[in-house]
mmCIF file of C-alpha atoms and ligand atoms in Angstrom:
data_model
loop_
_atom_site.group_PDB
_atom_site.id
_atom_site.type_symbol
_atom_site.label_atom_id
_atom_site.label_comp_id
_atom_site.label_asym_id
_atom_site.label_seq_id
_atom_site.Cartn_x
_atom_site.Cartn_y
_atom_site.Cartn_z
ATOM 1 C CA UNK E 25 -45.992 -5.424 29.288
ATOM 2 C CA UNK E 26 -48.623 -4.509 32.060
ATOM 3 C CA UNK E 27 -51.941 -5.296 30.392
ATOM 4 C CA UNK E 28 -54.471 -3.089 32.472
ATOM 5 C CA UNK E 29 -57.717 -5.106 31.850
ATOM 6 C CA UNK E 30 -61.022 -2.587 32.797
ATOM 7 C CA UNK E 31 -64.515 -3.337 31.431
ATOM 8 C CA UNK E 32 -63.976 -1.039 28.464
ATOM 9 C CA UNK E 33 -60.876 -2.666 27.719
ATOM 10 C CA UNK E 34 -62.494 -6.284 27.654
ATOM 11 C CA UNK E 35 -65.684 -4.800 26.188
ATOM 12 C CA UNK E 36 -63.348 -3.264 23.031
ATOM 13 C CA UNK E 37 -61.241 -6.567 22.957
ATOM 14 C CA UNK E 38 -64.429 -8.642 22.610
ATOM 15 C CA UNK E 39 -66.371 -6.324 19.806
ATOM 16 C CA UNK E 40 -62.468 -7.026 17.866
ATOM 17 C CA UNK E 41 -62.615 -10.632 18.370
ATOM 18 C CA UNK E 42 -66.273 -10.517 17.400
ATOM 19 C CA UNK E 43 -65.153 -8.631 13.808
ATOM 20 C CA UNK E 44 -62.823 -10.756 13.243
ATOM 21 C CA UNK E 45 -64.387 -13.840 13.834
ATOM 22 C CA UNK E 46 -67.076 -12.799 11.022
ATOM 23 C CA UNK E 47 -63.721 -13.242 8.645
ATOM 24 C CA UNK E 48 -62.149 -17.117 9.584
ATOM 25 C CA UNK E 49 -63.072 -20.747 9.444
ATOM 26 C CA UNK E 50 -61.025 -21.536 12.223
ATOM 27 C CA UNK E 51 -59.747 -20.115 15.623
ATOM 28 C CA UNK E 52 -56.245 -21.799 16.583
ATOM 29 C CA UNK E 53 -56.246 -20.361 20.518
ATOM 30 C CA UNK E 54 -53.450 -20.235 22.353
ATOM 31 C CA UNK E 55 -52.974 -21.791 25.952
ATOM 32 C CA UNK E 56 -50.190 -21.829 28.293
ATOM 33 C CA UNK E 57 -49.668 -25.716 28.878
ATOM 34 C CA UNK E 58 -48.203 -24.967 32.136
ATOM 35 C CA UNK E 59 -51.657 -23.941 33.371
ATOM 36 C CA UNK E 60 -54.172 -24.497 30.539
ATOM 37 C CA UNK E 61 -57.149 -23.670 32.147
ATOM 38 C CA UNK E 62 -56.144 -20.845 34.011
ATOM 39 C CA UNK E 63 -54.749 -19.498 30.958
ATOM 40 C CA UNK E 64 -58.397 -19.697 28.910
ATOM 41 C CA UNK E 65 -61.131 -17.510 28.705
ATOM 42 C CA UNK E 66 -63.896 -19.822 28.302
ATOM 43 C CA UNK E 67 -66.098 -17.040 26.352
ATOM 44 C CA UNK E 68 -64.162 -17.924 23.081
ATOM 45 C CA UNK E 69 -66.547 -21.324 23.398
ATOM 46 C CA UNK E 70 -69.481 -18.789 22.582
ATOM 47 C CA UNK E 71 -67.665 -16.213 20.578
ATOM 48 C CA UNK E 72 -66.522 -18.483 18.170
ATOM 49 C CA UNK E 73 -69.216 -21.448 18.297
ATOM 50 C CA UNK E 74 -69.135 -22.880 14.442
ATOM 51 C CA UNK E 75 -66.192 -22.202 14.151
ATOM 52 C CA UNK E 76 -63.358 -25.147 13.999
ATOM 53 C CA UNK E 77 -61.655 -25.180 17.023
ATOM 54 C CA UNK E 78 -57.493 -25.825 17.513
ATOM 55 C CA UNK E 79 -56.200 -25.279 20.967
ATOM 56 C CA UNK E 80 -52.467 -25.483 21.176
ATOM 57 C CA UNK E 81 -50.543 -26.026 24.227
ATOM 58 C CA UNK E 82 -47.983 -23.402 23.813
ATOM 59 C CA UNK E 83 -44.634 -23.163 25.743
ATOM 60 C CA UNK E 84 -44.635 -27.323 25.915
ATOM 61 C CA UNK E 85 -41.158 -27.194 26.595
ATOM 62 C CA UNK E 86 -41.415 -25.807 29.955
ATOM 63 C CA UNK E 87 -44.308 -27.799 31.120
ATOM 64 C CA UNK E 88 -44.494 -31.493 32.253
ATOM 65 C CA UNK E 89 -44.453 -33.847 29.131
ATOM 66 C CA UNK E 90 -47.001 -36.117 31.051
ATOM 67 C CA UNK E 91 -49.357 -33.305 31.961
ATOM 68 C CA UNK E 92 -48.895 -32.244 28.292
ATOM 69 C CA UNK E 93 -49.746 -35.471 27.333
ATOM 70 C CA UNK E 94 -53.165 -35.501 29.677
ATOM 71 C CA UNK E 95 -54.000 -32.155 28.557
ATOM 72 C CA UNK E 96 -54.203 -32.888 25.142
ATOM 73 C CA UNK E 97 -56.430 -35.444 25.545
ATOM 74 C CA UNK E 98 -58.578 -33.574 28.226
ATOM 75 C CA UNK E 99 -59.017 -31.147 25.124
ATOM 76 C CA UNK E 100 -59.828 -33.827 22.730
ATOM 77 C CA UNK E 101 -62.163 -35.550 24.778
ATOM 78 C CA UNK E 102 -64.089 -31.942 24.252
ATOM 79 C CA UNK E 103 -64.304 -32.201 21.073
ATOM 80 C CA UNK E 104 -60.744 -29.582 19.921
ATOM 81 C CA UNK E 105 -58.454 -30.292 17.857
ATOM 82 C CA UNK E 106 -54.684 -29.894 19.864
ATOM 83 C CA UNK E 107 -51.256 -29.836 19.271
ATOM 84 C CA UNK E 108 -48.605 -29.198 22.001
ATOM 85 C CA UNK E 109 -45.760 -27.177 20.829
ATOM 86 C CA UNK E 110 -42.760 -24.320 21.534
ATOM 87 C CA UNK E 111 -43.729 -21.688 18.932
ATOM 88 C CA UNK E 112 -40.222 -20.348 18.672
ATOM 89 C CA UNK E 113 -39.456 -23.258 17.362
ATOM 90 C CA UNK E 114 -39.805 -23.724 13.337
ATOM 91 C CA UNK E 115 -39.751 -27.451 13.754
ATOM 92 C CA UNK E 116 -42.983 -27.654 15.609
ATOM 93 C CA UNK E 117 -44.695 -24.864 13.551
ATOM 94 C CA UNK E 118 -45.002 -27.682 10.516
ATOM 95 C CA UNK E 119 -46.882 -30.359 12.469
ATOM 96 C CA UNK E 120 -49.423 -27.290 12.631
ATOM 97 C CA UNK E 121 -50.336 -26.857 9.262
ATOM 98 C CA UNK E 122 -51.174 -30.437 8.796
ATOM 99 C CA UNK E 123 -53.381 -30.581 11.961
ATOM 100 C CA UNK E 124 -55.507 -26.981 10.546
ATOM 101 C CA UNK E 125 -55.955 -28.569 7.758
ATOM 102 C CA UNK E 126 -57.314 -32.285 9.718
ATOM 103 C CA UNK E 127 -59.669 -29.384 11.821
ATOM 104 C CA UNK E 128 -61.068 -28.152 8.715
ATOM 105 C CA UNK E 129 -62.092 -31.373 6.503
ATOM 106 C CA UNK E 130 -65.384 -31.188 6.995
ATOM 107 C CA UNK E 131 -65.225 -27.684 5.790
ATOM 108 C CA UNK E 132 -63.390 -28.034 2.978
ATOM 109 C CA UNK E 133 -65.632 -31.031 2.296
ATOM 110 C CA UNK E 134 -68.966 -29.146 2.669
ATOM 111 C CA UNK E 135 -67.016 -26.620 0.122
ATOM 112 C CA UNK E 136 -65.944 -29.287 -2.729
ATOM 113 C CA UNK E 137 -69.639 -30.436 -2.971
ATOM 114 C CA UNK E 138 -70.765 -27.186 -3.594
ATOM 115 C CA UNK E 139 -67.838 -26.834 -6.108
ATOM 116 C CA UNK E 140 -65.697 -24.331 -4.271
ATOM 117 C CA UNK E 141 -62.332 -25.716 -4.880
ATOM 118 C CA UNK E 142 -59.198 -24.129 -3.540
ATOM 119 C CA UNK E 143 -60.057 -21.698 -0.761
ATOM 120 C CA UNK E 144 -57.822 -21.428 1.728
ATOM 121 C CA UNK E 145 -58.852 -22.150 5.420
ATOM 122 C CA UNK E 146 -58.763 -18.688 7.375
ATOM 123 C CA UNK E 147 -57.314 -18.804 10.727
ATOM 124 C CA UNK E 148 -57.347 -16.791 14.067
ATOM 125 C CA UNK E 149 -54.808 -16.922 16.308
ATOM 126 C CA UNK E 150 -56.224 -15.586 19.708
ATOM 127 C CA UNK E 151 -55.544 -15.948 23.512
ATOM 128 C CA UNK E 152 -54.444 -13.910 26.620
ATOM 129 C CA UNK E 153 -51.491 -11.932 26.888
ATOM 130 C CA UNK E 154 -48.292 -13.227 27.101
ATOM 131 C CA UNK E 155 -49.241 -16.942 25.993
ATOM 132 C CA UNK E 156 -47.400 -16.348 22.644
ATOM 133 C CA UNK E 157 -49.748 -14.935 19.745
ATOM 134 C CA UNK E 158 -47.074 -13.020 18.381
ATOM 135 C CA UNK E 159 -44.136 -15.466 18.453
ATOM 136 C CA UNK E 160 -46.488 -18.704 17.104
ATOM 137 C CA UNK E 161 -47.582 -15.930 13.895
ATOM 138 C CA UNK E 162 -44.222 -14.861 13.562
ATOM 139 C CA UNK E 163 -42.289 -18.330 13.356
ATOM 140 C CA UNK E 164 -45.373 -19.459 11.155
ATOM 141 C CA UNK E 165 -45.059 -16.339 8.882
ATOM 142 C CA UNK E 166 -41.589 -17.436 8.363
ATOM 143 C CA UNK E 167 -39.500 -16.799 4.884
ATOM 144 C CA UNK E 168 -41.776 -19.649 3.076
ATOM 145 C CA UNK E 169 -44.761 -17.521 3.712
ATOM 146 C CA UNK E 170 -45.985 -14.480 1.674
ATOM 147 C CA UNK E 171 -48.113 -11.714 3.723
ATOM 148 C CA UNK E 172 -51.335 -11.252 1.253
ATOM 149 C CA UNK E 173 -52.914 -7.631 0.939
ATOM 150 C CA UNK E 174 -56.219 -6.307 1.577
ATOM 151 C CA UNK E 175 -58.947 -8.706 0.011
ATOM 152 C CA UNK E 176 -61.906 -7.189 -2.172
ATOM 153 C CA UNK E 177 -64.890 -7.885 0.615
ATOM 154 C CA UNK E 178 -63.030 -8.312 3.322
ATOM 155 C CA UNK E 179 -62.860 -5.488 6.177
ATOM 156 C CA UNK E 180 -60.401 -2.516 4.837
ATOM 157 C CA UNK E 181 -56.740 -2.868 6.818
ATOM 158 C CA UNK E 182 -56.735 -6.715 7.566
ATOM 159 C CA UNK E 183 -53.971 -8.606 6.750
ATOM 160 C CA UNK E 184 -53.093 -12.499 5.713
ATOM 161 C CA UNK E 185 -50.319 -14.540 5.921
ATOM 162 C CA UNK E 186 -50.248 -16.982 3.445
ATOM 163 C CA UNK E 187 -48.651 -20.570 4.842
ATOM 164 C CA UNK E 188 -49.469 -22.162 1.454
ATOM 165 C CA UNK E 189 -51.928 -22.854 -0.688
ATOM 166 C CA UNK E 190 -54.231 -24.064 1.818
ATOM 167 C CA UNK E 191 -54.154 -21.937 5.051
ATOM 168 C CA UNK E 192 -53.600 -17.931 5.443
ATOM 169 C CA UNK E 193 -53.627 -16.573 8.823
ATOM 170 C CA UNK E 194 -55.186 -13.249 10.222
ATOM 171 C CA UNK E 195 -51.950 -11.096 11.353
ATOM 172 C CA UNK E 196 -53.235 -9.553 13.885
ATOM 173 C CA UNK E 197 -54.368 -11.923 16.783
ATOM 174 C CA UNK E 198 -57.645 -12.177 18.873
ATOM 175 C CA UNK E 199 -56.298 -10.800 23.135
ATOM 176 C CA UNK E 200 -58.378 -12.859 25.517
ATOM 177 C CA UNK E 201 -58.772 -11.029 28.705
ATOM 178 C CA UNK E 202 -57.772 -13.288 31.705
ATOM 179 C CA UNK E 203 -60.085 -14.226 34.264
ATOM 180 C CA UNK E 204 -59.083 -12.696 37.167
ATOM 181 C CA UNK E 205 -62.392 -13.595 39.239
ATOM 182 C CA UNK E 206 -61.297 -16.770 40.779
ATOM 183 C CA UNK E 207 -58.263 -16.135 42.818
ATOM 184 C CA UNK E 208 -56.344 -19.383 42.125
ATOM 185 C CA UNK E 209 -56.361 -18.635 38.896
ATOM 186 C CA UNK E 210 -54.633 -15.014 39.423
ATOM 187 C CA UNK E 211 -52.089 -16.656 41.221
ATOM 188 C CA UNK E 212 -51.133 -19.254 38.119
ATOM 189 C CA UNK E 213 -50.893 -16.091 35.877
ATOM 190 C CA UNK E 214 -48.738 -14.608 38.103
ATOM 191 C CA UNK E 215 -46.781 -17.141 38.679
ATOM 192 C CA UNK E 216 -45.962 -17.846 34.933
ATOM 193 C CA UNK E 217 -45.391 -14.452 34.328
ATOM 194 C CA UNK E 218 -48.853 -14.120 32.052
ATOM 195 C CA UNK E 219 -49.821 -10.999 34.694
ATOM 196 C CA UNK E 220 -48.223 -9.008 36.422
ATOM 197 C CA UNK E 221 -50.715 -9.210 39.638
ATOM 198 C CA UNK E 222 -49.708 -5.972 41.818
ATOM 199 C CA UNK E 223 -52.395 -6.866 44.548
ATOM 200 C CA UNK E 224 -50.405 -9.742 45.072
ATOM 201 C CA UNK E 225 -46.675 -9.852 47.081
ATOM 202 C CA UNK E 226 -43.878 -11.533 45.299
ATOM 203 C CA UNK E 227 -42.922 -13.687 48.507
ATOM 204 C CA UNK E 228 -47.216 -14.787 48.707
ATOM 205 C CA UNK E 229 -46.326 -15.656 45.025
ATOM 206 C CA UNK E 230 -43.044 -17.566 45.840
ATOM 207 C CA UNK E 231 -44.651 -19.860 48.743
ATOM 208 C CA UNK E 232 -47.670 -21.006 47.132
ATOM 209 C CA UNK E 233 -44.927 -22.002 44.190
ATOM 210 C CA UNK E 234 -42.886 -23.495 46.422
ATOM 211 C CA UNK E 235 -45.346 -25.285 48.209
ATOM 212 C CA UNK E 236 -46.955 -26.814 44.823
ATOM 213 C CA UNK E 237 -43.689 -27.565 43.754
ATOM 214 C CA UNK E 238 -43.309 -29.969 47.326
ATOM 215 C CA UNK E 239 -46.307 -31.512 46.735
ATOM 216 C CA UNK E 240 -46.262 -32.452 42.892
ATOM 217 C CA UNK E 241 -42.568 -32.477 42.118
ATOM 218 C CA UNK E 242 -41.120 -32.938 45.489
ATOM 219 C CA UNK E 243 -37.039 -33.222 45.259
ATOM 220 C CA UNK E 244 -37.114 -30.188 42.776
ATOM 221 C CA UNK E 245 -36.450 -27.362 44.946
ATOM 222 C CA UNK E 246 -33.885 -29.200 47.027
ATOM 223 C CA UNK E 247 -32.148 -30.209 43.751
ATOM 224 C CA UNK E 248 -31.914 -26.677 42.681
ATOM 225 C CA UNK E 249 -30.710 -24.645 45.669
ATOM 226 C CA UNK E 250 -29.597 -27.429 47.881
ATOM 227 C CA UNK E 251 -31.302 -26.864 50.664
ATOM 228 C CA UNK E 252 -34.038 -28.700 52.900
ATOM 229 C CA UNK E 253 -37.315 -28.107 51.587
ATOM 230 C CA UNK E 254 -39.450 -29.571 54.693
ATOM 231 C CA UNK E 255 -40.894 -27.171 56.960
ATOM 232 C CA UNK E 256 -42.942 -24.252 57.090
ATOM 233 C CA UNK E 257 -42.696 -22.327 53.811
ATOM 234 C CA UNK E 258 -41.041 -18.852 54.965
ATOM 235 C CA UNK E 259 -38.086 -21.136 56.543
ATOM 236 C CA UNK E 260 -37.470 -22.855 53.087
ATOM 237 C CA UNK E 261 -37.396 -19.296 51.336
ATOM 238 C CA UNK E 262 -35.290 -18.466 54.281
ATOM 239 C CA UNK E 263 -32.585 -21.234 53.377
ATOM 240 C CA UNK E 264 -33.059 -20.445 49.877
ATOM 241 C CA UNK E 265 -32.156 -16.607 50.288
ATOM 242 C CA UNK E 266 -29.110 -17.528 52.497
ATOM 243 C CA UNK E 267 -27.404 -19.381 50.046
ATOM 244 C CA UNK E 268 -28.087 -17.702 47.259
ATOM 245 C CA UNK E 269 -26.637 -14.694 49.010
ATOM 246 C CA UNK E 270 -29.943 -12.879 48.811
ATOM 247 C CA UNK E 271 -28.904 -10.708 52.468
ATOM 248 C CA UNK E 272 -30.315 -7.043 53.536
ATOM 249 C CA UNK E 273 -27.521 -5.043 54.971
ATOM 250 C CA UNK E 274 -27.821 -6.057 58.439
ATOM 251 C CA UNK E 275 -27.568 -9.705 56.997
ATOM 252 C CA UNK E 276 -31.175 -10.903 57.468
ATOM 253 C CA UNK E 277 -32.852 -12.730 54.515
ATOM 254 C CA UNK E 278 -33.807 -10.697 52.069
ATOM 255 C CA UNK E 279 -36.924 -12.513 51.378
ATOM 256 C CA UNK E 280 -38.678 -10.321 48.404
ATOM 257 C CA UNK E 281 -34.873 -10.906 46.130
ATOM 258 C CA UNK E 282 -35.034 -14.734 46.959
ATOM 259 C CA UNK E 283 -38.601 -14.543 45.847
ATOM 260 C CA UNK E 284 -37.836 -12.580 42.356
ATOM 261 C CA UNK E 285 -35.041 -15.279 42.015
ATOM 262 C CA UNK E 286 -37.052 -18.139 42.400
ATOM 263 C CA UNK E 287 -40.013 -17.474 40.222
ATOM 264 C CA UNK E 288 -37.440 -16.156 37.486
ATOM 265 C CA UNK E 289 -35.437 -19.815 37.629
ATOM 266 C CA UNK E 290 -39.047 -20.994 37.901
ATOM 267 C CA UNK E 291 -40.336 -19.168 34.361
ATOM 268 C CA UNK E 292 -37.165 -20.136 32.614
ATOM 269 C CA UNK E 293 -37.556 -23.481 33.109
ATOM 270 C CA UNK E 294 -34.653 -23.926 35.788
ATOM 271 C CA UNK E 295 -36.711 -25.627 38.570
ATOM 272 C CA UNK E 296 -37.344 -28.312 35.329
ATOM 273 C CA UNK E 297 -40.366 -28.852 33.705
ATOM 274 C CA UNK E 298 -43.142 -28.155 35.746
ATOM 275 C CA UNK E 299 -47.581 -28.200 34.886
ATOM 276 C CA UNK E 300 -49.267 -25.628 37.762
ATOM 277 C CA UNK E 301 -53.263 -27.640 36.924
ATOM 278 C CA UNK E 302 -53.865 -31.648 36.191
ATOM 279 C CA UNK E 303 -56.849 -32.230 34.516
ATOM 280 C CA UNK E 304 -57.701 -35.418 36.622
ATOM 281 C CA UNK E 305 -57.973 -33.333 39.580
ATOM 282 C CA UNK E 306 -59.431 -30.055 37.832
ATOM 283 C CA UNK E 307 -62.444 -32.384 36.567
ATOM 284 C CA UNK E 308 -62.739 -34.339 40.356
ATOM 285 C CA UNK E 309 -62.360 -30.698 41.699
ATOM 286 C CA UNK E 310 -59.319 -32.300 44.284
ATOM 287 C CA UNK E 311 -56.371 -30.008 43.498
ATOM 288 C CA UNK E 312 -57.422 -26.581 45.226
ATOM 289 C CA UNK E 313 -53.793 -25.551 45.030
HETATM 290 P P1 G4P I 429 -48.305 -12.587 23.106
HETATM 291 O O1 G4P I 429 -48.162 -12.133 21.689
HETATM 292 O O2 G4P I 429 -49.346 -13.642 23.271
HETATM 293 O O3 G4P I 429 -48.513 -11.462 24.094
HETATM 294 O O4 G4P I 429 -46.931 -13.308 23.554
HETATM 295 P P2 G4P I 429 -45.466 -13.220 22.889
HETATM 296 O O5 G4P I 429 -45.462 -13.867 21.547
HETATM 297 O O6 G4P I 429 -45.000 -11.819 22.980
HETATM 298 O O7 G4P I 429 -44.635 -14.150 23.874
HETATM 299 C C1 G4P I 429 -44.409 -13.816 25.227
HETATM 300 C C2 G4P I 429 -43.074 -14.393 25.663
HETATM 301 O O8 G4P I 429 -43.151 -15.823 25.653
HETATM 302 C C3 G4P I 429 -41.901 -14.058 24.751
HETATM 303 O O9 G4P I 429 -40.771 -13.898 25.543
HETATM 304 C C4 G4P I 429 -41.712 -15.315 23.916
HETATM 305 O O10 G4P I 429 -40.378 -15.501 23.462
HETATM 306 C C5 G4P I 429 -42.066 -16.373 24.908
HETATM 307 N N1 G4P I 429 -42.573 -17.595 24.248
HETATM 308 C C6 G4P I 429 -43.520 -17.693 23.302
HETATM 309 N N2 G4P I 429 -43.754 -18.964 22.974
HETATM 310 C C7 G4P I 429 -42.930 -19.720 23.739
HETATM 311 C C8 G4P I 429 -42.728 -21.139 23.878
HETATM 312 O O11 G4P I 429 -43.376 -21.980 23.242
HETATM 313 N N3 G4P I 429 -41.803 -21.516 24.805
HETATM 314 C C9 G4P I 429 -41.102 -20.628 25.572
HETATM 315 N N4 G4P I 429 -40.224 -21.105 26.443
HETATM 316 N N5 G4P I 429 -41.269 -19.287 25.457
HETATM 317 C C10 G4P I 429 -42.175 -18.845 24.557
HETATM 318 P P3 G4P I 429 -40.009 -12.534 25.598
HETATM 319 O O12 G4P I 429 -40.700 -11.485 24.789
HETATM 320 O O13 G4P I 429 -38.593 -12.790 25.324
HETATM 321 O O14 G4P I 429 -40.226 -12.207 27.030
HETATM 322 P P4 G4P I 429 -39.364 -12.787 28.164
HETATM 323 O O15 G4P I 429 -38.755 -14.084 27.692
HETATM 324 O O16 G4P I 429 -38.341 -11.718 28.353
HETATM 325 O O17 G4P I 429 -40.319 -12.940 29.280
#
């Protein structure tokens, strides 16, 4: 989907998250661990300050299990709960509920001494588009869950899913509008397929991939396509489209299909598993690429 973000757009999606932060205990935010700071809007830190705070690394299993590692613990260090996970995947949904509930003690504590036994933690799942809202709610809303109706006091039309006893969850998630300000961050969206960036040219988006790819996992481009990757960047596209049989009639490269085929093996994983942002270098401000 082509997400068209305009100020009224953001200003609508903000007054939403703003509603429906009013209603939860805890926002569980979504971030793509291939570029998890890209992939953040850092205004949830004010929109949902006292709340508890879960960040989950989503689509883990196509980013580097080191840099998932580092990430996690970048996030901790912060004070966030994490958990690094693929969300169509059942099996890593149930690690989740324990960790809500770890995010919530002192909540639930605060609640006991005032005798309020038994309410479930609310939770909001929210983040930019694309980064998996809908498939972490669905695969968590699974068969053991029941969907709860409207609650007496609570805002006409919202809906729960019920986990278990102990956690529901808001079904309709919080959308985080990117931040498309800083162009190295546009560029990492694009590249993972979170935007679809028209101001920028699939073959730009190809060589700065390529490129990154040389630098911090060098041996995985050559591994794919067999090809030299040393050189400028257009003549490593250029081997690429050769013998992949991307050819314009006259049989020149076709440049723009090599480009659509790399950052398609790249988004499914097929280059291997591969982090865009290392937090060592995003705190020393080295990496500018
Ligand atoms: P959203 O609600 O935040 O907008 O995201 P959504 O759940 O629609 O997920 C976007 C795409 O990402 C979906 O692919 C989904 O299957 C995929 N996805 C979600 N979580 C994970 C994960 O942990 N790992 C991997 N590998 N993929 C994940 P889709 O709709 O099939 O689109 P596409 O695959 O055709 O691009």
């Amino acid at each position: 989907m082509n997400y068209q973000w305009y100020p009224g757009h953001m200003t609508k999606a903000k007054r939403m998250m703003q509603e429906n932060i009013k209603l939860i205990d805890l926002i569980i935010e979504l971030v793509d661990a291939r570029a998890p700071l890209s992939s953040r809007n850092p205004d949830i830190d004010e929109l949902g300050k006292n709340k508890a705070r879960l960040i989950l690394l989503n689509k883990g299993d196509l980013a580097d299990e080191r840099q998932n590692r580092a990430w996690e613990a970048y996030f901790q260090a912060q004070g966030f709960f994490t958990a690094c996970l693929d969300a169509r995947k059942r099996n890593d949904i149930k690690q989740i509920s324990q960790i809500i509930q770890e995010s919530c003690r002192e909540k639930t504590e605060r609640d006991r001494k005032r005798g309020i036994l038994n309410r479930p933690i609310r939770a909001m799942v929210a983040g930019i588009p694309n980064v998996g809202k809908s498939t972490f709610i669905n695969s968590f809303a699974g068969r053991t869950c029941a969907k709860t109706g409207n609650k007496p006091g609570v805002t006409k039309g919202k809906q729960w899913i019920r986990l278990n006893k102990q956690v529901e969850l808001l079904d309709t998630p919080g959308i985080l509008w990117p931040k498309f300000e800083d162009q190295q961050v546009g560029l990492k969206l694009a590249v993972i397929g979170s935007i679809r960036e028209e101001l920028l040219v699939e073959e730009e988006l190809c060589m700065w991939l390529l490129a990154y790819l040389r630098e911090y996992y060098p041996g995985s481009v050559e591994k794919r396509y067999q090809v030299q990757e040393t050189g400028e960047m257009p003549e490593v596209l250029e081997r690429i489209a050769l013998v992949r049989g991307c050819v314009q009639k006259g049989g020149g490269p076709d440049f723009e299909r090599a480009a659509f085929l790399v950052t398609d093996d790249f988004r499914s994983g097929r280059l291997g598993r591969v982090t865009l942002e290392i937090p060592a270098a995003e705190e020393s401000g080295e990496q500018d690429g």
